[in-house]
mmCIF file of C-alpha atoms in Angstrom:
data_model
loop_
_atom_site.group_PDB
_atom_site.id
_atom_site.type_symbol
_atom_site.label_atom_id
_atom_site.label_comp_id
_atom_site.label_asym_id
_atom_site.label_seq_id
_atom_site.Cartn_x
_atom_site.Cartn_y
_atom_site.Cartn_z
ATOM 1 C CA MET P 151 50.949 -14.004 -35.984
ATOM 2 C CA ARG P 152 50.067 -15.447 -32.567
ATOM 3 C CA LYS P 153 47.976 -18.588 -32.727
ATOM 4 C CA ARG P 154 44.781 -18.541 -30.674
ATOM 5 C CA LYS P 155 44.347 -21.265 -28.105
ATOM 6 C CA LYS P 156 41.482 -23.649 -28.695
ATOM 7 C CA LEU P 157 38.496 -23.193 -26.354
ATOM 8 C CA THR P 158 38.306 -26.601 -24.773
ATOM 9 C CA PRO P 159 35.772 -27.326 -21.978
ATOM 10 C CA LYS P 160 38.636 -27.246 -19.472
ATOM 11 C CA ARG P 161 39.801 -23.843 -20.702
ATOM 12 C CA ILE P 162 36.226 -22.467 -20.689
ATOM 13 C CA LEU P 163 35.842 -23.628 -17.073
ATOM 14 C CA LYS P 164 39.130 -21.959 -16.191
ATOM 15 C CA ILE P 165 38.045 -18.672 -17.797
ATOM 16 C CA VAL P 166 34.640 -18.741 -16.077
ATOM 17 C CA THR P 167 36.274 -19.512 -12.719
ATOM 18 C CA GLY P 168 38.685 -16.628 -13.217
ATOM 19 C CA ILE P 169 35.849 -14.218 -13.996
ATOM 20 C CA ILE P 170 33.886 -15.335 -10.921
ATOM 21 C CA ILE P 171 36.915 -14.877 -8.671
ATOM 22 C CA PHE P 172 37.662 -11.482 -10.256
ATOM 23 C CA LEU P 173 34.112 -10.300 -9.609
ATOM 24 C CA THR P 174 33.523 -11.823 -6.170
ATOM 25 C CA LEU P 175 36.906 -11.485 -4.458
ATOM 26 C CA PRO P 176 36.684 -7.689 -3.936
ATOM 27 C CA THR P 177 33.145 -8.152 -2.584
ATOM 28 C CA LEU P 178 34.280 -10.874 -0.198
ATOM 29 C CA LEU P 179 37.212 -8.775 0.966
ATOM 30 C CA LEU P 180 34.937 -5.763 1.538
ATOM 31 C CA PHE P 181 32.430 -7.883 3.446
ATOM 32 C CA GLY P 182 35.195 -9.342 5.579
ATOM 33 C CA PHE P 183 36.539 -5.865 6.379
ATOM 34 C CA LEU P 184 33.067 -4.558 7.279
ATOM 35 C CA TYR P 185 32.253 -7.653 9.328
ATOM 36 C CA PHE P 186 35.347 -7.457 11.514
ATOM 37 C CA LYS P 187 35.077 -3.683 11.833
ATOM 38 C CA TYR P 188 31.372 -3.350 12.657
ATOM 39 C CA ASN P 189 29.927 -6.692 13.756
ATOM 40 C CA GLU P 190 28.772 -6.568 17.394
ATOM 41 C CA GLU P 191 27.020 -8.941 19.739
ATOM 42 C CA LEU P 192 23.527 -7.948 20.815
ATOM 43 C CA PRO P 193 24.024 -5.979 24.044
ATOM 44 C CA THR P 194 22.383 -6.979 27.281
ATOM 45 C CA GLY P 195 20.176 -4.529 29.060
ATOM 46 C CA THR P 196 17.739 -4.151 31.917
ATOM 47 C CA LYS P 197 13.983 -4.263 31.545
ATOM 48 C CA GLY P 198 11.722 -2.251 33.788
ATOM 49 C CA LYS P 199 10.820 1.257 34.846
ATOM 50 C CA GLN P 200 14.059 2.966 33.766
ATOM 51 C CA ALA P 201 13.836 1.569 30.239
ATOM 52 C CA ASP P 202 10.205 2.627 29.950
ATOM 53 C CA GLU P 203 11.037 6.106 31.250
ATOM 54 C CA LEU P 204 13.770 6.510 28.636
ATOM 55 C CA ALA P 205 11.335 5.440 25.917
ATOM 56 C CA LYS P 206 8.755 7.959 27.176
ATOM 57 C CA ASN P 207 11.360 10.743 27.197
ATOM 58 C CA MET P 208 12.216 9.933 23.576
ATOM 59 C CA LEU P 209 8.542 10.172 22.621
ATOM 60 C CA ILE P 210 8.208 13.506 24.431
ATOM 61 C CA ALA P 211 11.251 14.863 22.568
ATOM 62 C CA LEU P 212 9.561 13.947 19.264
ATOM 63 C CA ASP P 213 6.106 15.282 20.269
ATOM 64 C CA PHE P 214 4.329 11.933 20.238
ATOM 65 C CA GLU P 215 0.958 13.632 20.719
ATOM 66 C CA ALA P 216 1.369 15.425 17.381
ATOM 67 C CA TYR P 217 2.226 12.132 15.698
ATOM 68 C CA LYS P 218 -0.685 10.337 17.370
ATOM 69 C CA ASN P 219 -3.080 13.000 16.071
ATOM 70 C CA THR P 220 -1.688 12.712 12.538
ATOM 71 C CA ASP P 221 -4.208 10.862 10.363
ATOM 72 C CA TYR P 222 -2.338 10.857 7.046
ATOM 73 C CA ILE P 223 1.323 10.480 6.060
ATOM 74 C CA GLU P 224 2.674 10.549 2.503
ATOM 75 C CA TRP P 225 6.278 9.948 1.438
ATOM 76 C CA THR P 226 8.640 8.483 -1.146
ATOM 77 C CA PHE P 227 11.380 6.093 -0.030
ATOM 78 C CA LYS P 228 14.699 6.032 -1.924
ATOM 79 C CA ASN P 229 12.918 7.467 -4.960
ATOM 80 C CA ARG P 230 11.461 3.987 -5.615
ATOM 81 C CA HIS P 231 8.329 3.440 -3.564
ATOM 82 C CA HIS P 232 5.606 5.993 -2.862
ATOM 83 C CA PHE P 233 3.138 5.717 0.007
ATOM 84 C CA LYS P 234 -0.169 7.354 0.894
ATOM 85 C CA TRP P 235 -0.958 6.084 4.377
ATOM 86 C CA GLN P 236 -4.343 6.735 5.951
ATOM 87 C CA LYS P 237 -2.981 6.059 9.424
ATOM 88 C CA ASN P 238 -6.296 6.599 11.191
ATOM 89 C CA GLU P 239 -7.952 3.960 8.955
ATOM 90 C CA ASN P 240 -4.931 1.636 8.834
ATOM 91 C CA LYS P 241 -4.936 1.650 5.041
ATOM 92 C CA CYS P 242 -2.149 2.554 2.623
ATOM 93 C CA ASP P 243 -1.790 2.968 -1.131
ATOM 94 C CA VAL P 244 1.623 1.716 -2.251
ATOM 95 C CA PHE P 245 3.012 2.761 -5.653
ATOM 96 C CA TRP P 246 6.056 1.471 -7.555
ATOM 97 C CA LYS P 247 6.815 1.126 -11.265
ATOM 98 C CA ASP P 248 3.446 0.484 -12.988
ATOM 99 C CA TYR P 249 1.866 -1.025 -9.887
ATOM 100 C CA ARG P 250 -0.414 0.195 -7.148
ATOM 101 C CA VAL P 251 -1.687 -1.799 -4.201
ATOM 102 C CA ALA P 252 -4.414 -0.510 -1.909
ATOM 103 C CA LEU P 253 -3.449 -2.223 1.342
ATOM 104 C CA ASP P 254 -6.067 -2.858 3.995
ATOM 105 C CA LEU P 255 -3.819 -3.412 7.008
ATOM 106 C CA ASN P 256 -6.744 -4.485 9.186
ATOM 107 C CA ASN P 257 -7.828 -7.177 6.728
ATOM 108 C CA LEU P 258 -5.246 -7.975 4.064
ATOM 109 C CA SER P 259 -7.746 -10.097 2.123
ATOM 110 C CA LEU P 260 -9.574 -6.864 1.241
ATOM 111 C CA SER P 261 -6.462 -5.346 -0.368
ATOM 112 C CA LYS P 262 -6.565 -4.653 -4.120
ATOM 113 C CA ALA P 263 -3.773 -4.687 -6.709
ATOM 114 C CA TYR P 264 -3.619 -2.587 -9.881
ATOM 115 C CA ILE P 265 -1.416 -2.743 -12.980
ATOM 116 C CA HIS P 266 -1.399 0.352 -15.212
ATOM 117 C CA GLY P 267 -4.444 1.546 -13.259
ATOM 118 C CA PHE P 268 -6.497 -1.586 -13.889
ATOM 119 C CA VAL P 269 -7.451 -3.887 -11.046
ATOM 120 C CA THR P 270 -6.045 -7.409 -11.266
ATOM 121 C CA ASP P 271 -7.217 -10.467 -9.376
ATOM 122 C CA ASN P 272 -5.007 -13.499 -9.980
ATOM 123 C CA GLU P 273 -1.744 -15.039 -8.754
ATOM 124 C CA ILE P 274 0.118 -11.905 -9.811
ATOM 125 C CA ALA P 275 -2.207 -9.881 -7.591
ATOM 126 C CA ASP P 276 -1.289 -12.000 -4.574
ATOM 127 C CA GLU P 277 2.419 -11.478 -5.292
ATOM 128 C CA LEU P 278 1.926 -7.725 -5.632
ATOM 129 C CA LYS P 279 -0.011 -7.543 -2.360
ATOM 130 C CA GLU P 280 2.707 -9.446 -0.501
ATOM 131 C CA LYS P 281 5.422 -7.257 -2.026
ATOM 132 C CA ALA P 282 3.506 -4.073 -1.147
ATOM 133 C CA LEU P 283 3.085 -5.231 2.449
ATOM 134 C CA ASN P 284 6.826 -5.917 2.741
ATOM 135 C CA TYR P 285 7.581 -2.500 1.229
ATOM 136 C CA PHE P 286 5.235 -0.845 3.714
ATOM 137 C CA ASN P 287 6.606 -2.702 6.738
ATOM 138 C CA ASN P 288 10.201 -1.835 5.823
ATOM 139 C CA ASP P 289 9.852 1.669 4.427
ATOM 140 C CA SER P 290 7.397 2.977 7.022
ATOM 141 C CA PHE P 291 9.742 1.752 9.760
ATOM 142 C CA TRP P 292 12.421 4.131 8.453
ATOM 143 C CA VAL P 293 9.899 6.958 8.877
ATOM 144 C CA VAL P 294 8.053 6.227 12.137
ATOM 145 C CA ALA P 295 10.142 3.650 14.049
ATOM 146 C CA PRO P 296 10.708 5.876 17.136
ATOM 147 C CA TYR P 297 6.957 6.054 17.668
ATOM 148 C CA LYS P 298 6.660 2.248 17.776
ATOM 149 C CA VAL P 299 8.608 1.601 20.989
ATOM 150 C CA PHE P 300 5.435 0.756 22.931
ATOM 151 C CA ASP P 301 3.778 -1.292 20.176
ATOM 152 C CA SER P 302 2.300 -4.633 21.116
ATOM 153 C CA GLY P 303 5.000 -7.297 21.194
ATOM 154 C CA THR P 304 7.875 -4.911 21.959
ATOM 155 C CA GLU P 305 10.424 -5.382 24.723
ATOM 156 C CA ARG P 306 12.355 -2.403 26.099
ATOM 157 C CA ARG P 307 15.759 -2.574 27.822
ATOM 158 C CA LEU P 308 18.079 0.095 29.175
ATOM 159 C CA VAL P 309 21.649 -0.358 27.919
ATOM 160 C CA LYS P 310 24.658 1.377 29.483
ATOM 161 C CA LEU P 311 26.929 2.765 26.738
ATOM 162 C CA THR P 312 30.667 3.372 26.816
ATOM 163 C CA ASN P 313 30.177 7.164 26.913
ATOM 164 C CA ASN P 314 28.281 6.905 30.228
ATOM 165 C CA LYS P 315 25.022 7.560 28.411
ATOM 166 C CA SER P 316 22.089 5.196 28.141
ATOM 167 C CA GLY P 317 20.718 3.568 25.009
ATOM 168 C CA LEU P 318 17.247 2.155 24.478
ATOM 169 C CA LEU P 319 17.187 -1.404 23.151
ATOM 170 C CA ILE P 320 13.904 -2.356 21.477
ATOM 171 C CA THR P 321 13.187 -5.950 20.476
ATOM 172 C CA TYR P 322 10.140 -6.745 18.356
ATOM 173 C CA LYS P 323 8.949 -10.136 19.572
ATOM 174 C CA SER P 324 6.075 -10.163 17.083
ATOM 175 C CA GLY P 325 4.606 -8.205 14.173
ATOM 176 C CA GLY P 326 6.082 -6.835 10.956
ATOM 177 C CA SER P 327 7.845 -8.870 8.285
ATOM 178 C CA THR P 328 10.805 -9.933 10.467
ATOM 179 C CA PRO P 329 9.806 -10.508 14.104
ATOM 180 C CA GLY P 330 12.713 -10.923 16.490
ATOM 181 C CA ASP P 331 14.708 -7.932 15.236
ATOM 182 C CA SER P 332 16.354 -5.602 17.756
ATOM 183 C CA TYR P 333 17.333 -1.922 17.547
ATOM 184 C CA LEU P 334 19.491 0.091 19.944
ATOM 185 C CA TRP P 335 18.458 3.746 19.913
ATOM 186 C CA LEU P 336 21.192 6.330 20.492
ATOM 187 C CA LEU P 337 19.882 9.637 21.858
ATOM 188 C CA ASP P 338 21.225 13.157 22.294
ATOM 189 C CA ASP P 339 21.114 15.094 25.567
ATOM 190 C CA ASN P 340 17.479 16.027 24.866
ATOM 191 C CA PHE P 341 16.505 12.368 24.245
ATOM 192 C CA LYS P 342 16.069 12.927 20.532
ATOM 193 C CA PRO P 343 17.235 9.982 18.381
ATOM 194 C CA THR P 344 20.453 10.486 16.436
ATOM 195 C CA ALA P 345 20.943 6.880 15.234
ATOM 196 C CA PHE P 346 20.170 3.265 15.936
ATOM 197 C CA LYS P 347 22.144 0.039 15.717
ATOM 198 C CA MET P 348 20.475 -2.971 14.144
ATOM 199 C CA TRP P 349 20.387 -6.689 14.858
ATOM 200 C CA THR P 350 18.088 -8.029 12.150
ATOM 201 C CA SER P 351 17.521 -11.233 10.199
ATOM 202 C CA ILE P 352 18.010 -9.378 6.902
ATOM 203 C CA LEU P 353 21.412 -7.779 7.495
ATOM 204 C CA PRO P 354 24.439 -10.139 7.485
ATOM 205 C CA ILE P 355 26.351 -7.899 9.914
ATOM 206 C CA ASP P 356 25.010 -7.343 13.436
ATOM 207 C CA GLY P 357 25.160 -3.944 15.067
ATOM 208 C CA LEU P 358 25.323 -1.797 11.935
ATOM 209 C CA GLU P 359 24.519 1.828 12.699
ATOM 210 C CA ALA P 360 22.165 4.038 10.700
ATOM 211 C CA SER P 361 21.735 7.746 11.370
ATOM 212 C CA TRP P 362 18.399 9.411 12.035
ATOM 213 C CA ARG P 363 18.808 12.992 10.946
ATOM 214 C CA ASP P 364 17.443 15.904 8.927
ATOM 215 C CA TRP P 365 14.244 15.855 10.949
ATOM 216 C CA LYS P 366 11.298 17.742 9.510
ATOM 217 C CA THR P 367 8.486 19.312 11.473
ATOM 218 C CA THR P 368 5.545 18.323 9.294
ATOM 219 C CA GLU P 369 2.232 20.077 8.778
ATOM 220 C CA THR P 370 0.700 18.369 11.847
ATOM 221 C CA GLY P 371 3.683 19.114 14.072
ATOM 222 C CA ALA P 372 4.955 15.516 13.959
ATOM 223 C CA LEU P 373 8.739 15.210 13.672
ATOM 224 C CA LEU P 374 9.819 12.798 10.932
ATOM 225 C CA PRO P 375 13.261 12.115 9.401
ATOM 226 C CA THR P 376 14.156 12.791 5.780
ATOM 227 C CA PHE P 377 17.544 11.034 5.593
ATOM 228 C CA HIS P 378 19.476 8.070 6.993
ATOM 229 C CA GLN P 379 23.144 7.225 6.507
ATOM 230 C CA LEU P 380 23.950 3.498 6.548
ATOM 231 C CA LEU P 381 27.671 2.941 5.904
ATOM 232 C CA PHE P 382 28.181 4.470 2.436
ATOM 233 C CA LEU P 383 24.482 4.309 1.539
ATOM 234 C CA GLY P 384 22.066 7.213 1.787
ATOM 235 C CA LEU P 385 18.385 6.442 2.382
ATOM 236 C CA GLU P 386 16.339 9.436 1.264
ATOM 237 C CA ILE P 387 12.757 10.154 2.294
ATOM 238 C CA ASP P 388 11.183 12.693 -0.066
ATOM 239 C CA HIS P 389 7.766 14.264 -0.699
ATOM 240 C CA LEU P 390 7.000 13.976 2.990
ATOM 241 C CA LYS P 391 3.743 15.530 4.163
ATOM 242 C CA THR P 392 1.115 14.943 6.824
ATOM 243 C CA SER P 393 -2.418 15.980 7.647
ATOM 244 C CA GLU P 394 -5.010 15.491 10.365
#
């Protein structure tokens, strides 16, 4: 019968180190592969009339007037967070797990947090309000980002692409949860977005591309996406509906 080795502190450390390497090495190798394959420097571009014209053409392709006249948008993001956004009032109810936060985006101090349907007003409430705001800023961007190219604090640049087409580089100098992020919109021949590349403070790889596809013409006529592909991840937008 084989004698078991005694678990000394040195042997325990060796086992733990082996487990950590076993679990992290494939992740590190995958990250390294993705980094060298996809990482890109932020492209340079030209500000001015041509960039603004390209942005306007994109908005025309998406019927910006229909979006502007849309007062209410409801959706679920990745089957985790649900939103009921009164766009005309700049208020949004955010739902996840057993929580609901009624965000007042004009005056965040007026926002209210609920747990199991009961209002709460303590340190937990402040955490829930902050989390709901971050959810809204991120998840709504994946729904309405093309319509935000002329928001206050944005900078537009025309970028010449390798396929002799032009891309629209948008940099958010202020606003949102992560000011300073940049997005390069890729457009089809009709100026409709097909994807964007991202240079953000959250993602460890610069220039990752996410598709904008499966567009839905909503009840108000506004065009909104229902799916994004980011590497091997699918970002679903379900239960999408609008009203005036």
